[in-house]
Coordinates of C-alpha atoms in Angstrom, one line a residue:
X1 CA -5.8 -4.5 32.6
X2 CA -7.6 -4.7 29.2
X3 CA -5.6 -6.4 26.4
X4 CA -5.1 -3.6 23.8
X5 CA -2.9 -5.6 21.5
X6 CA -3.9 -5.6 17.8
X7 CA -2.5 -8.2 15.4
X8 CA -2.3 -6.3 12.1
X9 CA -2.0 -8.4 8.9
X10 CA -0.9 -6.6 5.7
X11 CA 1.3 -7.2 2.8
X12 CA 4.2 -4.8 2.3
X13 CA 3.2 -1.7 0.2
X14 CA -0.3 -0.2 -0.1
X15 CA -2.1 -2.7 2.2
X16 CA 0.4 -1.9 5.0
X17 CA 0.2 1.9 4.4
X18 CA -3.5 1.9 4.8
X19 CA -3.5 -0.4 7.8
X20 CA -1.1 1.8 9.7
X21 CA -3.2 4.9 8.8
X22 CA -6.3 3.1 10.0
X23 CA -4.6 2.1 13.2
X24 CA -3.0 5.5 13.9
X25 CA -4.8 5.6 17.3
X26 CA -3.7 2.1 18.3
X27 CA -0.7 1.9 20.7
X28 CA 0.3 -1.7 20.6
X29 CA 0.6 -3.4 17.2
X30 CA 2.1 -6.8 16.2
X31 CA 2.5 -7.0 12.5
X32 CA 2.3 -9.9 10.1
X33 CA 3.6 -8.9 6.7
X34 CA 5.5 -10.2 3.6
X35 CA 8.6 -8.0 3.8
X36 CA 9.8 -6.3 7.0
X37 CA 10.4 -2.9 5.4
X38 CA 8.7 -0.7 7.9
X39 CA 10.0 1.0 11.1
X40 CA 7.2 2.3 13.3
X41 CA 7.4 2.7 17.1
X42 CA 3.9 1.3 17.6
X43 CA 4.9 -2.0 16.0
X44 CA 6.2 -4.1 18.9
X45 CA 7.0 -7.2 16.8
X46 CA 7.1 -8.2 13.2
X47 CA 6.4 -11.7 11.8
X48 CA 7.1 -12.3 8.1
X49 CA 4.9 -14.7 6.2
X50 CA 5.2 -16.4 2.8
X51 CA 3.5 -14.6 0.0
X52 CA 0.8 -16.6 -1.8
X53 CA 0.9 -14.4 -4.9
X54 CA 2.4 -17.1 -7.1
X55 CA 1.6 -20.3 -5.2
X56 CA -1.8 -21.0 -3.7
X57 CA -0.6 -24.1 -1.9
X58 CA 1.2 -21.8 0.6
X59 CA -2.2 -20.9 2.0
X60 CA -2.2 -24.4 3.5
X61 CA 1.2 -24.0 5.2
X62 CA 0.2 -20.5 6.4
X63 CA -2.8 -21.9 8.3
X64 CA -0.4 -23.5 10.8
X65 CA 1.7 -20.3 10.9
X66 CA -1.4 -18.3 11.6
X67 CA -2.4 -20.6 14.5
X68 CA 1.1 -20.3 15.9
X69 CA 1.2 -16.5 15.8
X70 CA -2.3 -16.2 17.2
X71 CA -1.7 -18.5 20.1
X72 CA 1.7 -17.0 20.9
X73 CA 0.5 -13.3 20.7
X74 CA -3.1 -13.7 22.0
X75 CA -4.2 -10.3 20.6
X76 CA -7.5 -8.6 21.5
X77 CA -8.4 -8.2 17.8
X78 CA -7.0 -9.1 14.4
X79 CA -7.2 -6.3 11.8
X80 CA -6.4 -6.3 8.1
X81 CA -6.7 -4.4 4.9
X82 CA -6.9 -7.5 2.8
X83 CA -4.7 -9.4 0.5
X84 CA -4.3 -13.2 0.2
X85 CA -2.1 -13.6 3.2
X86 CA -5.0 -12.8 5.5
X87 CA -7.2 -15.8 4.5
X88 CA -5.5 -18.3 6.9
X89 CA -5.9 -15.9 9.8
X90 CA -9.6 -15.3 8.9
X91 CA -10.2 -19.0 8.9
X92 CA -8.5 -19.7 12.2
X93 CA -10.2 -16.7 13.9
X94 CA -13.5 -18.2 12.9
X95 CA -12.9 -21.0 15.4
X96 CA -11.3 -18.9 18.1
X97 CA -12.8 -16.2 20.5
X98 CA -11.0 -13.5 18.5
X99 CA -12.5 -10.6 16.7
X100 CA -11.6 -10.3 13.0
X101 CA -12.0 -6.8 11.6
X102 CA -11.7 -6.5 7.8
X103 CA -11.2 -3.3 5.8
X104 CA -11.1 -3.7 2.1
X105 CA -8.3 -1.9 0.3
X106 CA -8.8 1.6 -1.1
X107 CA -7.6 0.4 -4.5
X108 CA -10.8 -1.6 -5.1
X109 CA -13.0 1.1 -6.5
X110 CA -15.8 -0.7 -8.3
X111 CA -16.0 -4.0 -6.4
X112 CA -14.6 -5.9 -3.5
X113 CA -11.1 -7.4 -3.8
X114 CA -10.8 -11.1 -4.4
X115 CA -9.9 -11.6 -0.8
X116 CA -12.7 -9.4 0.3
X117 CA -15.2 -11.4 -1.7
X118 CA -14.1 -14.7 -0.1
X119 CA -14.1 -13.2 3.5
X120 CA -17.5 -11.7 2.8
X121 CA -19.0 -14.7 1.1
X122 CA -18.1 -17.2 3.9
X123 CA -18.7 -14.6 6.7
X124 CA -15.1 -14.9 8.1
X125 CA -15.4 -11.6 9.9
X126 CA -16.9 -9.7 12.8
X127 CA -16.7 -6.3 11.1
X128 CA -16.4 -5.6 7.4
X129 CA -15.8 -2.2 5.7
X130 CA -15.2 -0.8 2.3
X131 CA -13.6 2.5 1.6
X132 CA -16.0 3.3 -1.3
X133 CA -19.6 4.1 -0.6
X134 CA -21.0 2.5 -3.8
X135 CA -19.1 -0.7 -3.1
X136 CA -20.2 -0.8 0.5
X137 CA -23.8 -0.3 -0.6
X138 CA -23.6 -3.1 -3.2
X139 CA -22.2 -5.7 -0.7
X140 CA -24.2 -4.4 2.3
X141 CA -21.1 -3.7 4.4
X142 CA -20.1 -0.6 6.4
X143 CA -18.7 2.6 4.9
X144 CA -17.0 4.9 7.3
X145 CA -14.7 6.9 4.9
X146 CA -11.2 6.5 3.6
X147 CA -7.9 5.9 5.5
X148 CA -6.3 9.0 4.1
X149 CA -6.9 12.1 2.1
X150 CA -6.8 10.7 -1.4
X151 CA -7.5 14.0 -3.1
X152 CA -4.7 15.9 -1.3
X153 CA -7.1 18.6 0.1
X154 CA -4.7 19.2 3.0
X155 CA -1.8 20.4 0.9
X156 CA 0.2 23.0 2.8
X157 CA 2.4 25.9 1.8
X158 CA 5.9 25.0 2.9
X159 CA 9.3 26.4 2.4
X160 CA 11.0 24.5 -0.4
X161 CA 14.5 23.1 -0.3
X162 CA 17.3 24.8 -2.3
X163 CA 17.4 23.8 -6.0
X164 CA 19.7 20.8 -6.6
X165 CA 22.8 20.9 -8.7
X166 CA 22.1 17.4 -9.9
X167 CA 18.3 16.7 -9.8
X168 CA 17.2 13.2 -8.8
X169 CA 14.4 11.3 -10.6
X170 CA 13.0 8.5 -8.4
X171 CA 11.3 5.5 -10.1
X172 CA 9.4 3.1 -7.8
X173 CA 7.6 0.0 -9.0
X174 CA 6.3 -1.3 -5.6
X175 CA 6.8 -4.5 -3.7
X176 CA 5.0 -7.0 -5.8
X177 CA 6.8 -9.6 -8.0
X178 CA 5.2 -8.7 -11.4
X179 CA 7.7 -7.3 -13.9
X180 CA 7.1 -3.9 -15.4
X181 CA 9.2 -3.6 -18.6
X182 CA 6.7 -1.3 -20.2
X183 CA 7.7 1.4 -17.8
X184 CA 11.4 0.9 -18.3
X185 CA 10.9 1.1 -22.1
X186 CA 9.1 4.4 -21.7
X187 CA 12.0 5.7 -19.5
X188 CA 14.5 4.8 -22.1
X189 CA 12.8 7.2 -24.6
X190 CA 13.3 10.2 -22.3
X191 CA 16.3 12.4 -23.1
X192 CA 17.0 12.9 -19.3
X193 CA 17.4 9.2 -18.9
X194 CA 20.6 9.5 -20.9
X195 CA 21.8 12.8 -19.4
X196 CA 24.7 12.3 -16.9
X197 CA 23.6 15.6 -15.2
X198 CA 20.4 13.8 -14.0
X199 CA 20.7 11.2 -11.2
X200 CA 18.2 8.3 -11.3
X201 CA 17.3 5.9 -8.6
X202 CA 15.1 3.0 -9.8
X203 CA 13.4 0.5 -7.5
X204 CA 12.2 -2.4 -9.6
X205 CA 10.7 -5.0 -7.1
X206 CA 13.1 -7.6 -8.5
X207 CA 13.3 -7.7 -12.3
X208 CA 16.3 -6.9 -14.5
X209 CA 16.8 -3.6 -16.2
X210 CA 19.0 -4.1 -19.3
X211 CA 19.3 -0.4 -20.4
X212 CA 20.8 1.5 -17.5
X213 CA 20.5 5.3 -17.0
X214 CA 23.6 7.4 -17.7
X215 CA 23.8 8.3 -14.0
X216 CA 21.9 6.1 -11.6
X217 CA 21.4 3.2 -9.3
X218 CA 19.0 0.2 -9.7
X219 CA 17.8 -1.8 -6.7
X220 CA 15.2 -4.5 -6.1
X221 CA 13.8 -3.1 -2.8
X222 CA 14.5 -0.5 -0.1
X223 CA 13.1 0.0 3.4
X224 CA 10.5 2.7 4.2
X225 CA 13.0 5.0 5.9
X226 CA 15.3 5.0 2.8
X227 CA 12.4 5.5 0.5
X228 CA 11.2 8.5 2.4
X229 CA 14.6 10.1 2.1
X230 CA 14.6 9.4 -1.7
X231 CA 11.1 10.8 -2.1
X232 CA 12.1 14.0 -0.2
X233 CA 15.2 14.5 -2.2
X234 CA 13.7 13.8 -5.6
X235 CA 12.7 16.5 -8.1
X236 CA 10.4 14.1 -9.9
X237 CA 8.9 10.7 -9.1
X238 CA 7.7 8.2 -11.7
X239 CA 5.7 5.4 -10.1
X240 CA 3.3 2.6 -10.6
X241 CA -0.1 3.5 -9.2
X242 CA -0.2 1.6 -6.0
X243 CA -2.0 3.0 -2.9
X244 CA 1.2 3.0 -0.9
X245 CA 3.0 5.2 -3.5
X246 CA 0.0 7.5 -3.8
X247 CA 0.0 8.0 0.0
X248 CA 3.8 8.7 0.1
X249 CA 3.6 11.2 -2.7
X250 CA 0.8 13.1 -1.1
X251 CA 2.6 13.2 2.3
X252 CA 5.6 15.0 0.6
X253 CA 3.6 16.9 -2.0
X254 CA 5.6 15.5 -4.8
X255 CA 5.5 16.1 -8.5
X256 CA 4.7 12.6 -9.7
X257 CA 3.9 10.7 -12.8
X258 CA 1.8 7.6 -12.2
X259 CA 1.8 4.7 -14.7
X260 CA -0.9 2.2 -13.7
X261 CA 0.0 -1.5 -14.0
X262 CA -2.4 -3.3 -16.4
X263 CA -3.5 -6.9 -16.5
X264 CA -3.4 -7.1 -20.3
X265 CA 0.4 -6.6 -20.2
X266 CA 1.0 -9.1 -17.4
X267 CA 1.9 -6.3 -15.0
X268 CA -0.7 -7.4 -12.4
X269 CA -3.5 -9.8 -11.9
X270 CA -6.2 -7.2 -12.4
X271 CA -6.7 -3.5 -13.3
X272 CA -7.2 -2.0 -9.8
X273 CA -4.4 0.5 -10.4
X274 CA -6.2 1.9 -13.4
X275 CA -9.3 2.2 -11.3
X276 CA -7.7 4.1 -8.5
X277 CA -5.8 6.3 -11.0
X278 CA -9.1 7.6 -12.3
X279 CA -9.9 8.9 -8.8
X280 CA -6.8 11.1 -8.5
X281 CA -7.4 14.8 -8.9
X282 CA -4.3 16.3 -7.2
X283 CA -2.6 18.9 -9.5
X284 CA 0.8 17.5 -8.7
X285 CA -0.2 14.1 -10.1
X286 CA -0.2 13.1 -13.8
X287 CA -1.6 9.7 -14.8
X288 CA -0.2 8.2 -18.1
X289 CA -2.5 5.7 -19.9
X290 CA -1.3 3.0 -22.3
X291 CA -1.6 5.1 -25.5
X292 CA 0.2 8.1 -24.0
X293 CA 3.9 9.0 -23.8
X294 CA 5.7 10.2 -20.6
X295 CA 5.8 14.0 -20.4
X296 CA 9.0 15.7 -21.6
X297 CA 11.2 17.2 -19.0
X298 CA 14.5 19.1 -19.4
X299 CA 17.3 19.4 -16.9
X300 CA 16.2 23.0 -16.2
X301 CA 12.6 21.8 -15.7
X302 CA 13.7 19.3 -13.1
X303 CA 15.8 21.8 -11.2
X304 CA 12.9 24.2 -11.0
X305 CA 10.4 21.7 -9.5
X306 CA 10.0 22.6 -5.7
X307 CA 11.0 19.9 -3.2
X308 CA 10.0 19.7 0.5
X309 CA 11.5 17.7 3.3
X310 CA 8.5 18.1 5.7
X311 CA 5.8 15.5 5.8
X312 CA 2.2 16.6 6.1
X313 CA -0.4 14.6 7.9
X314 CA -3.0 13.2 5.5
X315 CA -4.4 10.5 7.8
X316 CA -8.2 10.6 8.2
X317 CA -8.2 10.7 12.0
X318 CA -12.0 10.6 12.1
X319 CA -11.8 7.3 10.3
X320 CA -9.1 6.1 12.6
X321 CA -11.3 6.9 15.6
X322 CA -14.1 4.8 14.2
X323 CA -11.7 1.9 13.5
X324 CA -10.4 2.2 17.1
X325 CA -13.9 1.7 18.5
X326 CA -14.5 -1.3 16.2
X327 CA -11.3 -2.9 17.3
X328 CA -11.8 -2.6 21.1
X329 CA -15.2 -3.9 21.8
X330 CA -15.8 -7.1 23.9
X331 CA -14.5 -10.3 22.4
X332 CA -16.9 -12.9 21.1
X333 CA -18.5 -15.0 23.8
X334 CA -18.4 -18.2 21.8
X335 CA -15.7 -19.7 19.7
X336 CA -17.7 -20.0 16.5
X337 CA -18.9 -16.5 15.9

């Protein structure tokens, strides 16, 4: 029986969201990630790996961890949407008879990601794809579309939930470890932040919020199931502009304000969130740039915003079918590619 196991490597957040969309036609997935926040029936096992975001030396340790996982799981193919944690796996796969299929993240609009550049430069791959046609052309790699409907063209007319008595505003800042005090400072200027008739749920990623909302809860991290419930129940979402958040808001057709993280304020290592923000054209989405204030909402405004508890399918299944074919070709005959 042919081995159909895929070892999927993706950091928690946008990388993982894209990877699962791309592998929507795969039946057996073993996941390597930084935080085990996901619950998906196709994922048979989850390995957690140390993040290299703040300490490059961890790459060396992760080489041995990568070898351990690969030998133990013996997948047919290794698939990834990028991020620093994939580099040890790419290196080990170069010397094993394992296919390594690399899909650069959707958030890199104008050039390959730093990880993508390294994997491409040293040819640590069997298949390499970008989700932007211009980027694919520049680096001479494959373009086969995007993992999901970024523009929200499949929005559906659904029956809304009843208006809430106490509307919920959800704030999510993603899974990375960079602080985002600029967003909190902007929230503090909103009248509804201090209104006890508005409930707030703020997910920070791990930094302290000194000025609390009048009615609310602040946490470092929540699992995907809990986040889905919060998104469905919220009247308004205020979010960083990560790909995972964009996907989730499109799935539930949410009214959302995106505030891209920026390198100049120490909120991320680059401006990829600003680049992806400029590609958003969904009428439910508002992007706030550094010289702009958050929109003004009243309690009545929040109550009037429609909410839906049904998810719509925004996965690009034609793209997933192409990925499936690239994953399950014959393994390399030699051990050095």
